[in-house]
Amino acid sequence: MDAKQELTPGGKLRVGLNYGNFLLVLKDAPDGSPRGIAPDIGRELGKRLGVPVEFVKFKQAGQLADGVRDEKCDVGFLGAEPQRADEIAFTKAYLEIPVTFLVAAGSKISTIADVDRRGVRISVSARSAYDLYLSRTLKNAELLRVEGIDASYELFVREKLDVLAGLKPRLVSDAEKLPGSRVLDGQVTGVQQAAGTKKTKAAGAHYLSEFIDDIKRSGLVAQTIEKHGVRGVRVAP
């Protein structure tokens, strides 16, 4: 079976979008069509395959990962994490988003290295790429998971937790709402935003990888970031 058949089994390309990632998927246009970096890249992929594009909307990254695995969509744009790679064939990253921590006013935590200590409670969006990363790497601090980025902020404030983990551009805006709070310098990791399809689709995955390589090399990814005015992200190296 060739790549086009694998990626468009129903004669159209079903593109899965994570509406929980406000950097990649912006608010829909007045006519209901998706806007942002990921929708534009999905449209470009459909154009090259010569098929119409149908967008499948998911609220969170974990749900999108399930959607790719269960073939509710043909291609998804999401963070490439090892825990997902058993079921999803990922391309190289096309975009990198820095991840760091926010601490409340008066916190004794001053650096990223101070966070992974016993008794430190961290609010995190469940099954996000950075939750998966922190789950692998933290040894002492406790992760408190809740569905969605907004909910992780609310939990941090409501329960007076020690740390909020998140995408740096979002944490910068959160800090503006919390007098005295601080975004810690540096980054914990960079979420590697990639395209993925079901692992069994070898030809489709190969085509998808070449497509992502091409749009990075040609400058299309950089142009799309600039077009939508998204700050705090960069084209992946």
Short mmCIF file of C-alpha atoms in Angstrom, two decimals, residues 36-195:
data_model
loop_
_atom_site.label_atom_id
_atom_site.label_comp_id
_atom_site.label_asym_id
_atom_site.label_seq_id
_atom_site.Cartn_x
_atom_site.Cartn_y
_atom_site.Cartn_z
CA GLY A 36 -2.82 28.39 13.73
CA ILE A 37 0.48 26.71 12.97
CA ALA A 38 -0.74 23.10 13.12
CA PRO A 39 -3.89 23.67 10.99
CA ASP A 40 -1.84 25.47 8.33
CA ILE A 41 0.69 22.64 8.17
CA GLY A 42 -2.17 20.14 7.96
CA ARG A 43 -3.67 22.06 5.02
CA GLU A 44 -0.28 22.08 3.26
CA LEU A 45 -0.01 18.31 3.71
CA GLY A 46 -3.47 17.80 2.26
CA LYS A 47 -2.60 20.04 -0.69
CA ARG A 48 0.51 17.97 -1.48
CA LEU A 49 -1.45 14.73 -1.21
CA GLY A 50 -4.16 16.22 -3.44
CA VAL A 51 -7.03 15.49 -1.03
CA PRO A 52 -9.48 17.51 1.06
CA VAL A 53 -8.63 18.00 4.75
CA GLU A 54 -10.98 17.28 7.63
CA PHE A 55 -9.92 18.50 11.08
CA VAL A 56 -10.58 16.33 14.12
CA LYS A 57 -10.55 18.37 17.32
CA PHE A 58 -9.22 17.05 20.64
CA LYS A 59 -9.16 18.91 23.96
CA GLN A 60 -5.82 17.54 25.22
CA ALA A 61 -2.61 15.98 23.92
CA GLY A 62 -3.32 12.60 25.53
CA GLN A 63 -6.68 12.37 23.78
CA LEU A 64 -5.04 13.23 20.46
CA ALA A 65 -2.42 10.51 20.99
CA ASP A 66 -5.26 8.03 21.59
CA GLY A 67 -6.98 9.32 18.46
CA VAL A 68 -3.94 8.64 16.28
CA ARG A 69 -3.54 5.18 17.81
CA ASP A 70 -7.24 4.34 17.36
CA GLU A 71 -7.32 5.81 13.82
CA LYS A 72 -9.87 8.49 14.68
CA CYS A 73 -7.52 10.69 12.65
CA ASP A 74 -4.89 9.88 10.03
CA VAL A 75 -2.22 12.35 11.16
CA GLY A 76 -1.78 14.19 14.46
CA PHE A 77 0.37 17.14 15.46
CA LEU A 78 1.69 16.55 18.99
CA GLY A 79 4.75 16.24 21.17
CA ALA A 80 7.01 13.30 20.32
CA GLU A 81 7.54 11.47 23.62
CA PRO A 82 8.99 7.95 24.12
CA GLN A 83 5.85 6.78 25.93
CA ARG A 84 3.84 7.48 22.76
CA ALA A 85 6.34 6.05 20.28
CA ASP A 86 5.26 2.42 20.77
CA GLU A 87 1.99 3.22 18.99
CA ILE A 88 2.77 6.32 16.93
CA ALA A 89 5.42 6.78 14.22
CA PHE A 90 6.76 10.30 14.74
CA THR A 91 8.59 12.57 12.35
CA LYS A 92 11.50 14.68 13.53
CA ALA A 93 10.30 17.74 15.42
CA TYR A 94 9.27 20.77 13.38
CA LEU A 95 8.86 23.05 16.41
CA GLU A 96 10.31 23.28 19.90
CA ILE A 97 8.54 24.82 22.89
CA PRO A 98 10.53 25.45 26.11
CA VAL A 99 9.15 24.03 29.36
CA THR A 100 9.94 25.44 32.79
CA PHE A 101 8.38 26.10 36.21
CA LEU A 102 6.44 28.90 37.90
CA VAL A 103 6.70 29.43 41.67
CA ALA A 104 4.50 31.56 43.91
CA ALA A 105 5.49 34.80 45.64
CA GLY A 106 7.84 34.19 48.54
CA SER A 107 8.88 30.71 47.36
CA LYS A 108 12.29 29.51 48.53
CA ILE A 109 12.68 27.67 45.22
CA SER A 110 15.00 29.81 43.11
CA THR A 111 16.32 27.47 40.41
CA ILE A 112 15.12 24.50 38.38
CA ALA A 113 17.53 22.29 40.35
CA ASP A 114 15.67 23.20 43.58
CA VAL A 115 12.40 21.70 42.36
CA ASP A 116 13.06 17.96 42.54
CA ARG A 117 13.02 17.64 46.32
CA ARG A 118 10.83 15.76 48.75
CA GLY A 119 7.74 17.63 49.80
CA VAL A 120 7.61 19.75 46.64
CA ARG A 121 4.21 19.48 44.91
CA ILE A 122 3.97 20.27 41.22
CA SER A 123 0.76 20.96 39.29
CA VAL A 124 0.86 19.60 35.73
CA SER A 125 -1.51 19.05 32.80
CA ALA A 126 -2.09 15.29 32.67
CA ARG A 127 -0.56 13.36 29.76
CA SER A 128 0.97 16.48 28.24
CA ALA A 129 4.39 15.96 26.69
CA TYR A 130 6.03 17.65 29.67
CA ASP A 131 4.04 15.51 32.15
CA LEU A 132 5.45 12.44 30.40
CA TYR A 133 8.95 13.93 30.55
CA LEU A 134 8.70 14.86 34.24
CA SER A 135 7.24 11.45 35.07
CA ARG A 136 10.41 9.89 33.64
CA THR A 137 12.92 12.25 35.21
CA LEU A 138 11.73 13.48 38.62
CA LYS A 139 12.92 11.40 41.56
CA ASN A 140 11.57 13.19 44.64
CA ALA A 141 8.97 15.87 43.89
CA GLU A 142 5.29 14.90 43.58
CA LEU A 143 3.29 15.50 40.39
CA LEU A 144 -0.38 16.40 40.83
CA ARG A 145 -2.14 15.84 37.52
CA VAL A 146 -5.31 17.46 36.25
CA GLU A 147 -6.92 17.62 32.81
CA GLY A 148 -5.73 20.62 30.83
CA ILE A 149 -3.43 23.64 31.09
CA ASP A 150 -6.10 25.96 32.51
CA ALA A 151 -7.01 23.40 35.17
CA SER A 152 -3.35 22.95 36.16
CA TYR A 153 -3.08 26.71 36.76
CA GLU A 154 -6.29 26.69 38.81
CA LEU A 155 -5.07 23.74 40.90
CA PHE A 156 -1.74 25.48 41.55
CA VAL A 157 -3.53 28.59 42.84
CA ARG A 158 -6.36 26.87 44.72
CA GLU A 159 -4.22 24.33 46.57
CA LYS A 160 -1.30 26.73 47.03
CA LEU A 161 1.07 24.22 45.43
CA ASP A 162 4.81 24.82 45.28
CA VAL A 163 5.31 24.71 41.52
CA LEU A 164 3.35 24.96 38.26
CA ALA A 165 4.95 23.12 35.33
CA GLY A 166 4.16 24.32 31.84
CA LEU A 167 5.08 25.77 28.48
CA LYS A 168 7.19 28.85 29.11
CA PRO A 169 5.09 31.26 26.98
CA ARG A 170 2.00 30.35 29.01
CA LEU A 171 3.80 30.59 32.36
CA VAL A 172 4.99 34.09 31.49
CA SER A 173 1.36 35.17 31.03
CA ASP A 174 0.29 33.31 34.20
CA ALA A 175 2.96 35.15 36.20
CA GLU A 176 1.38 38.46 35.20
CA LYS A 177 -1.81 37.41 37.01
CA LEU A 178 0.00 36.40 40.21
CA PRO A 179 1.86 39.30 41.85
CA GLY A 180 5.30 38.25 43.09
CA SER A 181 5.31 34.91 41.29
CA ARG A 182 8.37 33.99 39.21
CA VAL A 183 9.11 31.95 36.12
CA LEU A 184 12.34 30.08 36.79
CA ASP A 185 15.25 30.80 34.46
CA GLY A 186 16.30 28.24 31.87
CA GLN A 187 14.28 25.32 30.65
CA VAL A 188 13.49 21.87 32.01
CA THR A 189 13.07 20.45 28.53
CA GLY A 190 11.83 21.49 25.13
CA VAL A 191 8.63 19.87 23.89
CA GLN A 192 9.44 18.44 20.47
CA GLN A 193 6.34 19.12 18.41
CA ALA A 194 6.14 16.61 15.58
CA ALA A 195 3.68 14.96 13.21
#
